[in-house]
CSV table of C-alpha atoms and ligand atoms in Angstrom, one decimal:
chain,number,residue,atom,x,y,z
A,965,UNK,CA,33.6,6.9,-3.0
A,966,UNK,CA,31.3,9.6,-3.4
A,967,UNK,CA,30.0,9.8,-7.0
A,968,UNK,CA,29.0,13.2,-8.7
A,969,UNK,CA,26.6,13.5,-11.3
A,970,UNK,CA,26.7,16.8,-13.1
A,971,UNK,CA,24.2,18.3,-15.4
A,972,UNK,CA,23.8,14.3,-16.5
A,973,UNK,CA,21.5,14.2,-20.0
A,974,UNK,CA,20.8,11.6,-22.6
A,975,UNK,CA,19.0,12.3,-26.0
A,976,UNK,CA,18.2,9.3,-28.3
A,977,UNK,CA,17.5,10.3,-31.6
A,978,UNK,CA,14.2,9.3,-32.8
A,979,UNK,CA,13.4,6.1,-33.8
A,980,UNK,CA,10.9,6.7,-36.1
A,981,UNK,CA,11.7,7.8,-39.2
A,982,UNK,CA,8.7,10.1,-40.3
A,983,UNK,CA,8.9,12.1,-36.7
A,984,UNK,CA,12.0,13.9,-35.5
A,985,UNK,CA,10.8,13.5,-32.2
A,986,UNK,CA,14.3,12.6,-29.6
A,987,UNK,CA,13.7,10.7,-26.5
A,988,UNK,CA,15.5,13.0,-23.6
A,989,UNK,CA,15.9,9.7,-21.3
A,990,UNK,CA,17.6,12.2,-18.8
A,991,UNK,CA,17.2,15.6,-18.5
A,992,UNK,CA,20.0,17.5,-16.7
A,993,UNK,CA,20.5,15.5,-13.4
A,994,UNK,CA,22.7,16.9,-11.0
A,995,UNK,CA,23.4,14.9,-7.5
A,996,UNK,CA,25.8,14.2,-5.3
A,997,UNK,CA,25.7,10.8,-4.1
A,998,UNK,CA,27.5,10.6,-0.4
A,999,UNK,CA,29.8,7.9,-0.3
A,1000,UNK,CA,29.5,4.9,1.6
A,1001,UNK,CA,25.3,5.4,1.4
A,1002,UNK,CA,22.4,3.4,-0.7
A,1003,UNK,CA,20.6,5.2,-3.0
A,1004,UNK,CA,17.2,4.1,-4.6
A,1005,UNK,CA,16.7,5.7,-8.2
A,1006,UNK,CA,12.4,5.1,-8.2
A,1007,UNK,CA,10.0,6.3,-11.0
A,1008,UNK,CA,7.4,4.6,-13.8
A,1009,UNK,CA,8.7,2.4,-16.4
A,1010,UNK,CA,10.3,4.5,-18.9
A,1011,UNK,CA,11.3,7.2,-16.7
A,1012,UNK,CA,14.9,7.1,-16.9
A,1013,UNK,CA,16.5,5.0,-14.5
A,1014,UNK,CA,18.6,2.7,-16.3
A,1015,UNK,CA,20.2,5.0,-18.5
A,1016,UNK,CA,20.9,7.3,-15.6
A,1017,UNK,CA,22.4,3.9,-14.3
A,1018,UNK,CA,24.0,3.0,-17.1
A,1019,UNK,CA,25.6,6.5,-17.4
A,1020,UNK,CA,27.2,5.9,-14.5
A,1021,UNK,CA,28.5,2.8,-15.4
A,1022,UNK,CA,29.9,3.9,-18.4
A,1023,UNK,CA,28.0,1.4,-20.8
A,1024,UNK,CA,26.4,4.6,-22.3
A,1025,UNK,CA,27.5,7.9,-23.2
A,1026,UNK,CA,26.0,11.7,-21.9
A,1027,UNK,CA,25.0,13.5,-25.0
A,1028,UNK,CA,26.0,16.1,-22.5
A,1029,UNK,CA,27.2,16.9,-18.4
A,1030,UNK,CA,29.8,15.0,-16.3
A,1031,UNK,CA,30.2,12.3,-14.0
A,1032,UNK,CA,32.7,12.1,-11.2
A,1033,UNK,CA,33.8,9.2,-9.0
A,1034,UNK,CA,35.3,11.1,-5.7
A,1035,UNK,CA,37.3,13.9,-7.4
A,1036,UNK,CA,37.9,11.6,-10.6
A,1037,UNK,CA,36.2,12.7,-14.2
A,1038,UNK,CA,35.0,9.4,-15.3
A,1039,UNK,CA,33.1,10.7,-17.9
A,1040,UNK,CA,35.1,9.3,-21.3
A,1041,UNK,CA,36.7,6.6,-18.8
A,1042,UNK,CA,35.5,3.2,-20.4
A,1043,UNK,CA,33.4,0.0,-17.9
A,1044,UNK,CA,36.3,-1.8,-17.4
A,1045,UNK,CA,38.2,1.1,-16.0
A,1046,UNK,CA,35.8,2.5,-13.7
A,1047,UNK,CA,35.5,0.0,-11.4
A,1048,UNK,CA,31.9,-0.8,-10.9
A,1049,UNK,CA,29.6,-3.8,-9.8
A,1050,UNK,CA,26.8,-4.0,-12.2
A,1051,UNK,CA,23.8,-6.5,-11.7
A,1052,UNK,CA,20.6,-6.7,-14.0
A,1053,UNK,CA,16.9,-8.2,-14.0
A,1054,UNK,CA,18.2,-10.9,-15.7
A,1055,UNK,CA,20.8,-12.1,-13.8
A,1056,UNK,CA,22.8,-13.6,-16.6
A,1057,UNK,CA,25.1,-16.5,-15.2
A,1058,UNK,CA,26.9,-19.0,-17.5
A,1059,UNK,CA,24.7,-22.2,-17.1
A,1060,UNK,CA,27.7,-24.7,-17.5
A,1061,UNK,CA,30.3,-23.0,-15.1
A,1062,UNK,CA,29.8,-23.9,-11.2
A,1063,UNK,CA,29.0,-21.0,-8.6
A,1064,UNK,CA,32.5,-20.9,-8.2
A,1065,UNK,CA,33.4,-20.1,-11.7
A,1066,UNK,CA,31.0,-17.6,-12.1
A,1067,UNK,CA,31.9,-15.6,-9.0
A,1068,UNK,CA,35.7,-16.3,-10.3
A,1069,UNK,CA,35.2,-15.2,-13.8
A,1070,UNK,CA,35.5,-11.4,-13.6
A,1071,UNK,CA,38.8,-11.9,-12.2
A,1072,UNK,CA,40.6,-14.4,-14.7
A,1073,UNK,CA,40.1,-11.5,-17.3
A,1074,UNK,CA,42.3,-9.4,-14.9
A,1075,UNK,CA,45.3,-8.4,-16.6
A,1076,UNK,CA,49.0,-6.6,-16.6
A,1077,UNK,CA,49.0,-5.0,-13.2
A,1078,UNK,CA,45.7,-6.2,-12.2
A,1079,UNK,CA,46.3,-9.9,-12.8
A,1080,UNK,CA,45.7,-12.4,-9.6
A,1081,UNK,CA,47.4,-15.1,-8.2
A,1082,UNK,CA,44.9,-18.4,-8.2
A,1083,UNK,CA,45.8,-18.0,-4.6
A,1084,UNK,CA,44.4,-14.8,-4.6
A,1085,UNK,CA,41.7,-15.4,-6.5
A,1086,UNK,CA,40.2,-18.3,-5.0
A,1087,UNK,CA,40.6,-16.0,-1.7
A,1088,UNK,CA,38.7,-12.8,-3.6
A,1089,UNK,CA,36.2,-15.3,-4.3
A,1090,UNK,CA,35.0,-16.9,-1.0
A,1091,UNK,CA,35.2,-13.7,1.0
A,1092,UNK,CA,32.4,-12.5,-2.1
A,1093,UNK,CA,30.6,-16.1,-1.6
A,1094,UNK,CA,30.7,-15.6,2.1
A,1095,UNK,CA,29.6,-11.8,2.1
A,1096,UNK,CA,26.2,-13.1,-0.1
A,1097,UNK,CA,26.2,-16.4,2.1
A,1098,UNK,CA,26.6,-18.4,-0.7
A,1099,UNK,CA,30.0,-20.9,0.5
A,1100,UNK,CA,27.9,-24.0,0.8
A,1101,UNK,CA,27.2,-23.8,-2.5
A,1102,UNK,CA,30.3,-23.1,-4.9
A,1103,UNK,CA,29.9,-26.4,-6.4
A,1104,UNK,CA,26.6,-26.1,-7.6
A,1105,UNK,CA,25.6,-25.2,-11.0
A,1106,UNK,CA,23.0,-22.1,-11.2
A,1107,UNK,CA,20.1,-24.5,-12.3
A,1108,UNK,CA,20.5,-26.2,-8.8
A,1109,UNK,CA,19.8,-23.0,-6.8
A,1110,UNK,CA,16.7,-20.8,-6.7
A,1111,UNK,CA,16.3,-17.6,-7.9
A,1112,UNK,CA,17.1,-15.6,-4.9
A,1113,UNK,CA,20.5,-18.2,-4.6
A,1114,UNK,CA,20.9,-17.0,-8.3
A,1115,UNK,CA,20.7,-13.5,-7.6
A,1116,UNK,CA,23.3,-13.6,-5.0
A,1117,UNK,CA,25.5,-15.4,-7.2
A,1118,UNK,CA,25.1,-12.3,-9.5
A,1119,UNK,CA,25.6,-10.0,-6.5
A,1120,UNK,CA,29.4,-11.8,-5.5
A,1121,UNK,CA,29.9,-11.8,-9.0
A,1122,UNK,CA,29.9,-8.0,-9.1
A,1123,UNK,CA,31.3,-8.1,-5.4
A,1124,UNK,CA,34.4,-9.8,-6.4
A,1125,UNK,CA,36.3,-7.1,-8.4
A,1126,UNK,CA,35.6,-4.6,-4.9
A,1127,UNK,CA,33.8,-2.3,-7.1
A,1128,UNK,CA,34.6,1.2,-6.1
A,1129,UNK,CA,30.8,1.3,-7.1
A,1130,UNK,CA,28.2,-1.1,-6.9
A,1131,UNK,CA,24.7,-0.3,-9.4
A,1132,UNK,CA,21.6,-2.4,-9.3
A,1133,UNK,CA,19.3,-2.2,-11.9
A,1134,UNK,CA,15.4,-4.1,-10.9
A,1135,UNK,CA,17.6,-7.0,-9.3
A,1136,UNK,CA,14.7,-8.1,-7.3
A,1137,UNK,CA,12.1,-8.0,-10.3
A,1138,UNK,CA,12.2,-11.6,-11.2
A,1139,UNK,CA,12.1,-12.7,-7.3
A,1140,UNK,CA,9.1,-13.9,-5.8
A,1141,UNK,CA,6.9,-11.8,-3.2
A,1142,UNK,CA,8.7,-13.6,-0.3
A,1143,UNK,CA,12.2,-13.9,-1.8
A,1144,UNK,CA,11.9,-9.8,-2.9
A,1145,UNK,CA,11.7,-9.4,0.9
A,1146,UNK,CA,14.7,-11.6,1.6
A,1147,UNK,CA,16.7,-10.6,-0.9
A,1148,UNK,CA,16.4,-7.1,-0.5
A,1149,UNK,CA,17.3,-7.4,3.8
A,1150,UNK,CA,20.7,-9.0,1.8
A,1151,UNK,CA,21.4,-6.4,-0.3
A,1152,UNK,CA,20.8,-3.7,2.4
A,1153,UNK,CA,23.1,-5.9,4.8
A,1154,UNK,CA,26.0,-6.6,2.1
A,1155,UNK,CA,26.0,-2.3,1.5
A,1156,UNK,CA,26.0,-1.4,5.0
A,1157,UNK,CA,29.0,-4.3,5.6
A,1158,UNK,CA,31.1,-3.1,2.9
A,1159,UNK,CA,30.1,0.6,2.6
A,1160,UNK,CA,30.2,0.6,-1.1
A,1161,UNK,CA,28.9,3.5,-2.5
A,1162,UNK,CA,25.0,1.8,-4.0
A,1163,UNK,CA,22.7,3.1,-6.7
A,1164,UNK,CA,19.5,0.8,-6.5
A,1165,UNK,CA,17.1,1.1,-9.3
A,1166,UNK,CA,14.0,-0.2,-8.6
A,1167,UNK,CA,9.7,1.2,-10.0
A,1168,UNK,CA,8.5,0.0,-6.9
A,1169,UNK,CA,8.0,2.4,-4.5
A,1170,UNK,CA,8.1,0.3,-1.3
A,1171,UNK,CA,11.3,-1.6,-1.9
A,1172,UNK,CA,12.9,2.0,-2.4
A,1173,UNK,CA,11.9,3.8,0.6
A,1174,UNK,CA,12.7,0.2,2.5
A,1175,UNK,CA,16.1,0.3,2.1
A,1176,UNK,CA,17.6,3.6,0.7
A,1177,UNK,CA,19.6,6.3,2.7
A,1178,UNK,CA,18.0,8.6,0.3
A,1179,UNK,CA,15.6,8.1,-2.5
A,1180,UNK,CA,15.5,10.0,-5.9
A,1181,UNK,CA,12.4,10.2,-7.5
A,1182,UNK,CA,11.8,10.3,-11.5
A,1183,UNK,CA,9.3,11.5,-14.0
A,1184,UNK,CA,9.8,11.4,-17.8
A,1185,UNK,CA,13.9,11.9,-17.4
A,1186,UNK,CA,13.3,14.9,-15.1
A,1187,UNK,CA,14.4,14.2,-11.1
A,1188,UNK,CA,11.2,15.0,-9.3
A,1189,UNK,CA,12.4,15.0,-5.8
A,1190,UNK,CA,16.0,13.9,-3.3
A,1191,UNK,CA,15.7,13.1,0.2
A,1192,UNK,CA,15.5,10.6,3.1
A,1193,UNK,CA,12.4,8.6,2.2
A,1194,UNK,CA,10.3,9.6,5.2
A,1195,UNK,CA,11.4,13.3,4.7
A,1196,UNK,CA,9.9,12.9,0.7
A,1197,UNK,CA,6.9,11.0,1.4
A,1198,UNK,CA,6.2,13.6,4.8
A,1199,UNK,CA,6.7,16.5,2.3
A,1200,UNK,CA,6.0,15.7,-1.4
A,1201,UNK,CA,6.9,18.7,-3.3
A,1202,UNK,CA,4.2,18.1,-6.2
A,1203,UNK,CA,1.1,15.5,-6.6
A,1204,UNK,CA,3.6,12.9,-8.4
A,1205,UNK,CA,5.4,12.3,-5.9
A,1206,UNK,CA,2.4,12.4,-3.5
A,1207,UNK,CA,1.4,10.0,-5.2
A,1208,UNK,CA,4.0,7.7,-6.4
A,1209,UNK,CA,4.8,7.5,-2.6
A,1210,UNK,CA,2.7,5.6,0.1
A,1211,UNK,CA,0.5,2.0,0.0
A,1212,UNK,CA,-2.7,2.4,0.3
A,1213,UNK,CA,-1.8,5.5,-1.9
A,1214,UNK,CA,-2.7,8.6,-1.1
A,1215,UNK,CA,-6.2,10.0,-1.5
A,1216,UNK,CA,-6.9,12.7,-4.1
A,1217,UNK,CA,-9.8,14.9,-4.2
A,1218,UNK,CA,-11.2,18.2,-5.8
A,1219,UNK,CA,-11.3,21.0,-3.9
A,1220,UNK,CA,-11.3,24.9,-3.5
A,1221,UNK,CA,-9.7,27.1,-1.0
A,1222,UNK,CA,-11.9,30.3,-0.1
A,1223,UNK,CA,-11.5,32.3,2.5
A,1224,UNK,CA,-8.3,30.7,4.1
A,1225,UNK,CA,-10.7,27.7,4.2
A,1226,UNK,CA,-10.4,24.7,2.3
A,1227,UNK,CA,-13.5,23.2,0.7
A,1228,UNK,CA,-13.9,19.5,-0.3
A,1229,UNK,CA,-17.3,19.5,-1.6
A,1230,UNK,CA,-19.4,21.4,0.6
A,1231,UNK,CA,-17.8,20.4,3.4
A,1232,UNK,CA,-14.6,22.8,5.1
A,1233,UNK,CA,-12.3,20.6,6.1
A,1234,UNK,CA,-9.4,23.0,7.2
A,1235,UNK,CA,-7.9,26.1,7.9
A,1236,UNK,CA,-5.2,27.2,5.7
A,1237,UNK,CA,-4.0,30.7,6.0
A,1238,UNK,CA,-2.5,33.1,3.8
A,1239,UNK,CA,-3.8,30.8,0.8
A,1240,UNK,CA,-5.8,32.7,-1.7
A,1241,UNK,CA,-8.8,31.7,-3.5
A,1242,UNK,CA,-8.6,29.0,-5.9
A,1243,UNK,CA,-9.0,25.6,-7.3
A,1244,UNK,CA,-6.8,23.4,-5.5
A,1245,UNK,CA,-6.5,19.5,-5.8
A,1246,UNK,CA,-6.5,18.0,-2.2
A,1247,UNK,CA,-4.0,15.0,-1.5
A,1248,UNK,CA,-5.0,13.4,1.6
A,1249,UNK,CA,-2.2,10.3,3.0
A,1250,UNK,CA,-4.9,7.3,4.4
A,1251,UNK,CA,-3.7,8.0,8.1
A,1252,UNK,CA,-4.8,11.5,7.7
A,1253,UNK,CA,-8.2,10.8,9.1
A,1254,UNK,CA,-9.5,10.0,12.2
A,1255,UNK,CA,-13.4,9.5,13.1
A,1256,UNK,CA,-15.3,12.2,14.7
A,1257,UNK,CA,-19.0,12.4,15.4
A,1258,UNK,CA,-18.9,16.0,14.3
A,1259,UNK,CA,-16.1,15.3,11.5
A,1260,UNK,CA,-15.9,17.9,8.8
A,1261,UNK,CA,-15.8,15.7,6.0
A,1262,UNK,CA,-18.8,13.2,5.0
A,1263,UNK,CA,-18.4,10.6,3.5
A,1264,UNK,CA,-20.3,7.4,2.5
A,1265,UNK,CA,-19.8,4.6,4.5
A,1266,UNK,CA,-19.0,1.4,2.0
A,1267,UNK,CA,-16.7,-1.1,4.3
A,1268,UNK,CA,-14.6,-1.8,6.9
A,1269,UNK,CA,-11.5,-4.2,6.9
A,1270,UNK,CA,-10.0,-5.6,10.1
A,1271,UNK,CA,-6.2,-5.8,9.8
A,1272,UNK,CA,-5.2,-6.4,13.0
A,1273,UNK,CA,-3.7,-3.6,14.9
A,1274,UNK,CA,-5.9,-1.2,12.0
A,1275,UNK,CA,-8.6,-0.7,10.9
A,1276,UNK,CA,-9.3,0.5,6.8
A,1277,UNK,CA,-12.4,2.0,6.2
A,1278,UNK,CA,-13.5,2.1,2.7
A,1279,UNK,CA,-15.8,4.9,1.6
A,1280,UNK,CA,-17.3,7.4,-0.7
A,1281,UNK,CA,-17.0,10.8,-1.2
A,1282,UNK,CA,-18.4,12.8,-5.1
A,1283,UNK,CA,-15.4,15.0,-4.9
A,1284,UNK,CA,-12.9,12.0,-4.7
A,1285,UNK,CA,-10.7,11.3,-8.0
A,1286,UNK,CA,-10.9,7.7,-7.3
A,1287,UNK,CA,-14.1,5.4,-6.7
A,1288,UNK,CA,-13.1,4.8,-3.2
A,1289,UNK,CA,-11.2,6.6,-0.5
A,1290,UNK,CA,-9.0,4.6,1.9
A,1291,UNK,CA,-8.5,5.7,5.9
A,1292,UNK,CA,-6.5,3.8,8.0
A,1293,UNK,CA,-8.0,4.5,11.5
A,1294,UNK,CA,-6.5,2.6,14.9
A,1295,UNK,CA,-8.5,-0.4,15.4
A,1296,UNK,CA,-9.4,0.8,19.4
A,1297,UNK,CA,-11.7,3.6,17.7
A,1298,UNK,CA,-15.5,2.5,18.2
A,1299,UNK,CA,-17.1,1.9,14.6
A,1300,UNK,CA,-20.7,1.2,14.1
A,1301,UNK,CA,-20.6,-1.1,11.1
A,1302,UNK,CA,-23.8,-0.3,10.0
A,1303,UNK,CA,-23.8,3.3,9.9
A,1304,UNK,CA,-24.7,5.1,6.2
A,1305,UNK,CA,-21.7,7.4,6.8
A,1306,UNK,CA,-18.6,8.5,8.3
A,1307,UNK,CA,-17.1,12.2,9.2
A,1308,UNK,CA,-13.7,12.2,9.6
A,1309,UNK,CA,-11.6,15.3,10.8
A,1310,UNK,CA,-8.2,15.6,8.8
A,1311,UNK,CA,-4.3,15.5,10.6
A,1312,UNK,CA,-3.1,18.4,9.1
A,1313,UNK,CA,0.2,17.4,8.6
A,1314,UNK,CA,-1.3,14.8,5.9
A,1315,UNK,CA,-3.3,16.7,3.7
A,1316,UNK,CA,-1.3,18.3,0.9
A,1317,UNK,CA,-2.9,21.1,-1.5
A,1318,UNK,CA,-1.5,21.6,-5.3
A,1319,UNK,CA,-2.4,23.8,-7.7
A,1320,UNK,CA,-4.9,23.0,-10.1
A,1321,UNK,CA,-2.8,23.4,-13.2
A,1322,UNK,CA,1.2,22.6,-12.3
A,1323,UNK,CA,-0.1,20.5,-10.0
A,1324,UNK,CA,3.3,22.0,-7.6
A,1325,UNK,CA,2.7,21.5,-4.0
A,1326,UNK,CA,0.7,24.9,-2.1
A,1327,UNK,CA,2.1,25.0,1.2
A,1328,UNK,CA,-0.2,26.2,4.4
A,1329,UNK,CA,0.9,26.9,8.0
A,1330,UNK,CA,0.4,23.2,10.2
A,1331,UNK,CA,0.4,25.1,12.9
B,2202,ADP,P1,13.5,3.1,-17.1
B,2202,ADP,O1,14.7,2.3,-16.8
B,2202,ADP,O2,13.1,4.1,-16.1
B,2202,ADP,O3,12.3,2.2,-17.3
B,2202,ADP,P2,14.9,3.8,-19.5
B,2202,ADP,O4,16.1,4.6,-18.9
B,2202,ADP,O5,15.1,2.4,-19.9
B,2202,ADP,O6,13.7,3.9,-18.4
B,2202,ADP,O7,14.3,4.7,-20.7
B,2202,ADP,C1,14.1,6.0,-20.7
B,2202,ADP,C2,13.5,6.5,-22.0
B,2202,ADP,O8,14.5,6.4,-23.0
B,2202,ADP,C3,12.3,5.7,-22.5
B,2202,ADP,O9,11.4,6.6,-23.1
B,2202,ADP,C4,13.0,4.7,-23.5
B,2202,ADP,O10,12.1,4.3,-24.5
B,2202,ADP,C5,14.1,5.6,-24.0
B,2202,ADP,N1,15.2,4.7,-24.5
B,2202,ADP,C6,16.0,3.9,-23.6
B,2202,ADP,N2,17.0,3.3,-24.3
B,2202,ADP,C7,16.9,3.8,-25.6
B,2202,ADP,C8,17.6,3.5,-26.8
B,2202,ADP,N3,18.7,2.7,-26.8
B,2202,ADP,N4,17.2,4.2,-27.9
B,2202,ADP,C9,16.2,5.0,-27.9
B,2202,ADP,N5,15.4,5.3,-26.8
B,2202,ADP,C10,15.8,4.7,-25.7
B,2203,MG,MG1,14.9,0.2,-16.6
C-alpha cells in the first residue's frame, strides 16, 4: 500500500495566552511513500515527527493537505477505519491480561462484518506471536518478560489486525543499548517478511539510516531532505543534514573560497572551480582525511585512539567550530605518536562547502 502525503500541515494554536504565536508542527509535507518499503522519519526533538505520524494515522487532524492510502483519500476517514498498526515509546500493555490477550485484544473489538471466529482469532494471533517470535511465551504476563519481549508484544499487537499500515513512533527509546540493536534487526526482519508499508519515527540518526529504504529528514516541521540513507549522508543538501547525519559527526570549520581555491585558515586545502569568492563554512565527514607529509591542512596533533581496524586522530585546528576535529585514518598508515602536528590532504568527495548565511549546500566539480 503506497501511502501519499500531500501538502500535509499542522498548526496548533498558541498556547500561551499573551502571544499569538502558532506552532506549525508540519509545514507542507509532500511524499510519496512506495509501498511495501521502510521509512525512517529522523530530526531533533520537537521537529515534527509524531504529528506527521499521527496524521497519518488519523489520531490528528491536517489544519490543511491530504493523505492517501494507495488511491484512497483517508483524510476525514477515522483510526479505526484506516487500518493501521500503531506502536509508541511507551508500549502500553494491559498488566493483568496474558501475552495472549493482549495480542488478542484488538480483535475481540472487531465487529459487524469484521467480527472473527475464536477459531480465527486464536489463529490471527499466533501467526502475529510467531512473526515477533514471541509463541513460547503467550502465557506470560508482561511483567515476566523484558523490555525488548514487551516491545514485541506491542509489535504483534499492532501486527494482528494486518494493518494495511504499520507506524512506529521511538519504539526502541526505552530499550537498552544492546536490546535497541536487537530489536531494531526484528523490526527490519518483520517489514521485509510482511512487506507492510512502515513509517519509523526515530531522533537518532544511526537507527534511521540502519534500517530505512529511505530516510526523511526534519527541521522545525519543514522536510529537510528524502533519499536512500547513503545517497543523503553522501550528498547533504545543507549543513543540517550534514550534520545531523554521520558518528563521529562531521567536522565543521570556517573558511573562504578565493580564487577557485578554498581556504581553511591559511592553509588551501582544495580546488573548487567555478566558485566565487566568499565566506563559506567547510563540512569535512571524519574519513575525509588522510595523512600526508606535505598535507595541506595543519593541524595540532592532540591524540590518537586505536580502534581496531582504525585509527581516530584527535586534533586541533583555530578555524574549527568545535574544540576538536575527528579523522578516522586506516590503522596500516604509519603515525609518529609524538609528533606536534599532522597535515592531512582532504577526499574531495567529503568535504562539503555552504554558504555563510543560508547555510544551503555550494556545490564544486569532484572531479
Ligand atoms: P517530535 O515528535 O519530532 O519530537 P512533535 O510532532 O511532537 O515533535 O511536535 C512538533 C511541534 O509541535 C513541537 O513544537 C511541539 O511542541 C508542538 N506540538 C505537538 N503537539 C502539540 C499540541 N497538542 N498542542 C500544541 N503544540 C503541539
Ligand atoms: Mg515525538
Amino acid at each position: 500500500m503506497k501511502v501519499v502525503l500531500e501538502n500535509l500541515t499542522k498548526i496548533f494554536p498558541s498556547r500561551n495566552k499573551k502571544s499569538n504565536e502558532e506552532v506549525v508542527a508540519v509545514n507542507n509535507f509532500s511524499f510519496t511513500i512506495p509501498d511495501g518499503k521502510l521509512i525512517g522519519l529522523l530530526g531533533p526533538s520537537g521537529c515534527g515527527k509524531s504529528t506527521t505520524l499521527y496524521m497519518i494515522s488519523g489520531l490528528q487532524k491536517p489544519s490543511g493537505g491530504k493523505i492517501y492510502f494507495g488511491d484512497d483519500d483517508v483524510t476525514e476517514v477515522s483510526t479505526e477505519n484506516r487500518g493501521v498498526g500503531l506502536v509508541f515509546q511507551n508500549y502500553a500493555l494491559y498488566p493483568h491480561m496474558t501475552v495472549k490477550q493482549n495480542i488478542l485484544f484488538p480483535l475481540q473489538n472487531l465487529k459487524g462484518a469484521d467480527k472473527l471466529s475464536k477459531e480465527e482469532m486464536l489463529s490471527r494471533a499466533y501467526e502475529a506471536a510467531k512473526l515477533v517470535q514471541l509463541e513460547e511465551l503467550m502465557e506470560r504476563k508482561p511483567s515476566e518478560l523484558s523490555g525488548g519481549q514487551q516491545q514485541r508484544v506491542a509489535i504483534a499487537r499492532a501486527l494482528v489486525k494486518m494493518p494495511r499500515v504499520l507506524l512506529l513512533d521511538e519504539p526502541l527509546s526505552n530499550l537498552d543499548a544492546r536490546l535497541r540493536l536487537q530489536t531494531r534487526e526484528e523490526i527490519r526482519r518483520i517489514q521485509r517478511e510482511t512487506k507492510i508499508t512502515t513509517v519509523f519515527v526515530t531522533h537518532d540518526q544511526e537507527e534511521a539510516m540502519s534500517i530505512s529504504d529511505m530516510i526523511v529528514v526534519m527541521k522545525l516541521g519543514v522536510v529537510q531532505q528524502i533519499g536512500a540513507p547513503q545517497e543523503v549522508y553522501d550528498n547533504p543538501v545543507n549543513l543540517f543534514v550534514a550534520k545531523f547525519l554521520g558518528t563521529p559527526p562531521i567536522n565543521v570549520f570556517n573558511g573562504h573560497v578565493k580564487g577557485e581555491k578554498l581556504y581553511i585558515g591559511e592553509d588551501a586545502v582544495l580546488e573548487v572551480k567555478n566558485v566565487p569568492d566568499q565566506e563559506v563554512i567547510v563540512g569535512i565527514r571524519p574519513e575525509g582525511f588522510y595523512l600526508a607529509e606535505d598535507g595541506a591542512l595543519s593541524c595540532e596533533l592532540s591524540s590518537i585512539e586505536v580502534m581496531g581496524r582504525d585509527v581516530s586522530i584527535v586534533s586541533k585546528n583555530a578555524a574549527c567550530t568545535a574544540p576538536v576535529i575527528r579523522s578516522i585514518i586506516d590503522a596500516d598508515t604509519p603515525i609518529n605518536p609524538a609528533a606536534k602536528t599532522v597535515r592531512y590532504n582532504l577526499r574531495k568527495n567529503k568535504v562539503f562547502i555552504f554558504n555563510k548565511e543560508t547555510e544551503e549546500r555550494i556545490y564544486f566539480e569532484v572531479n
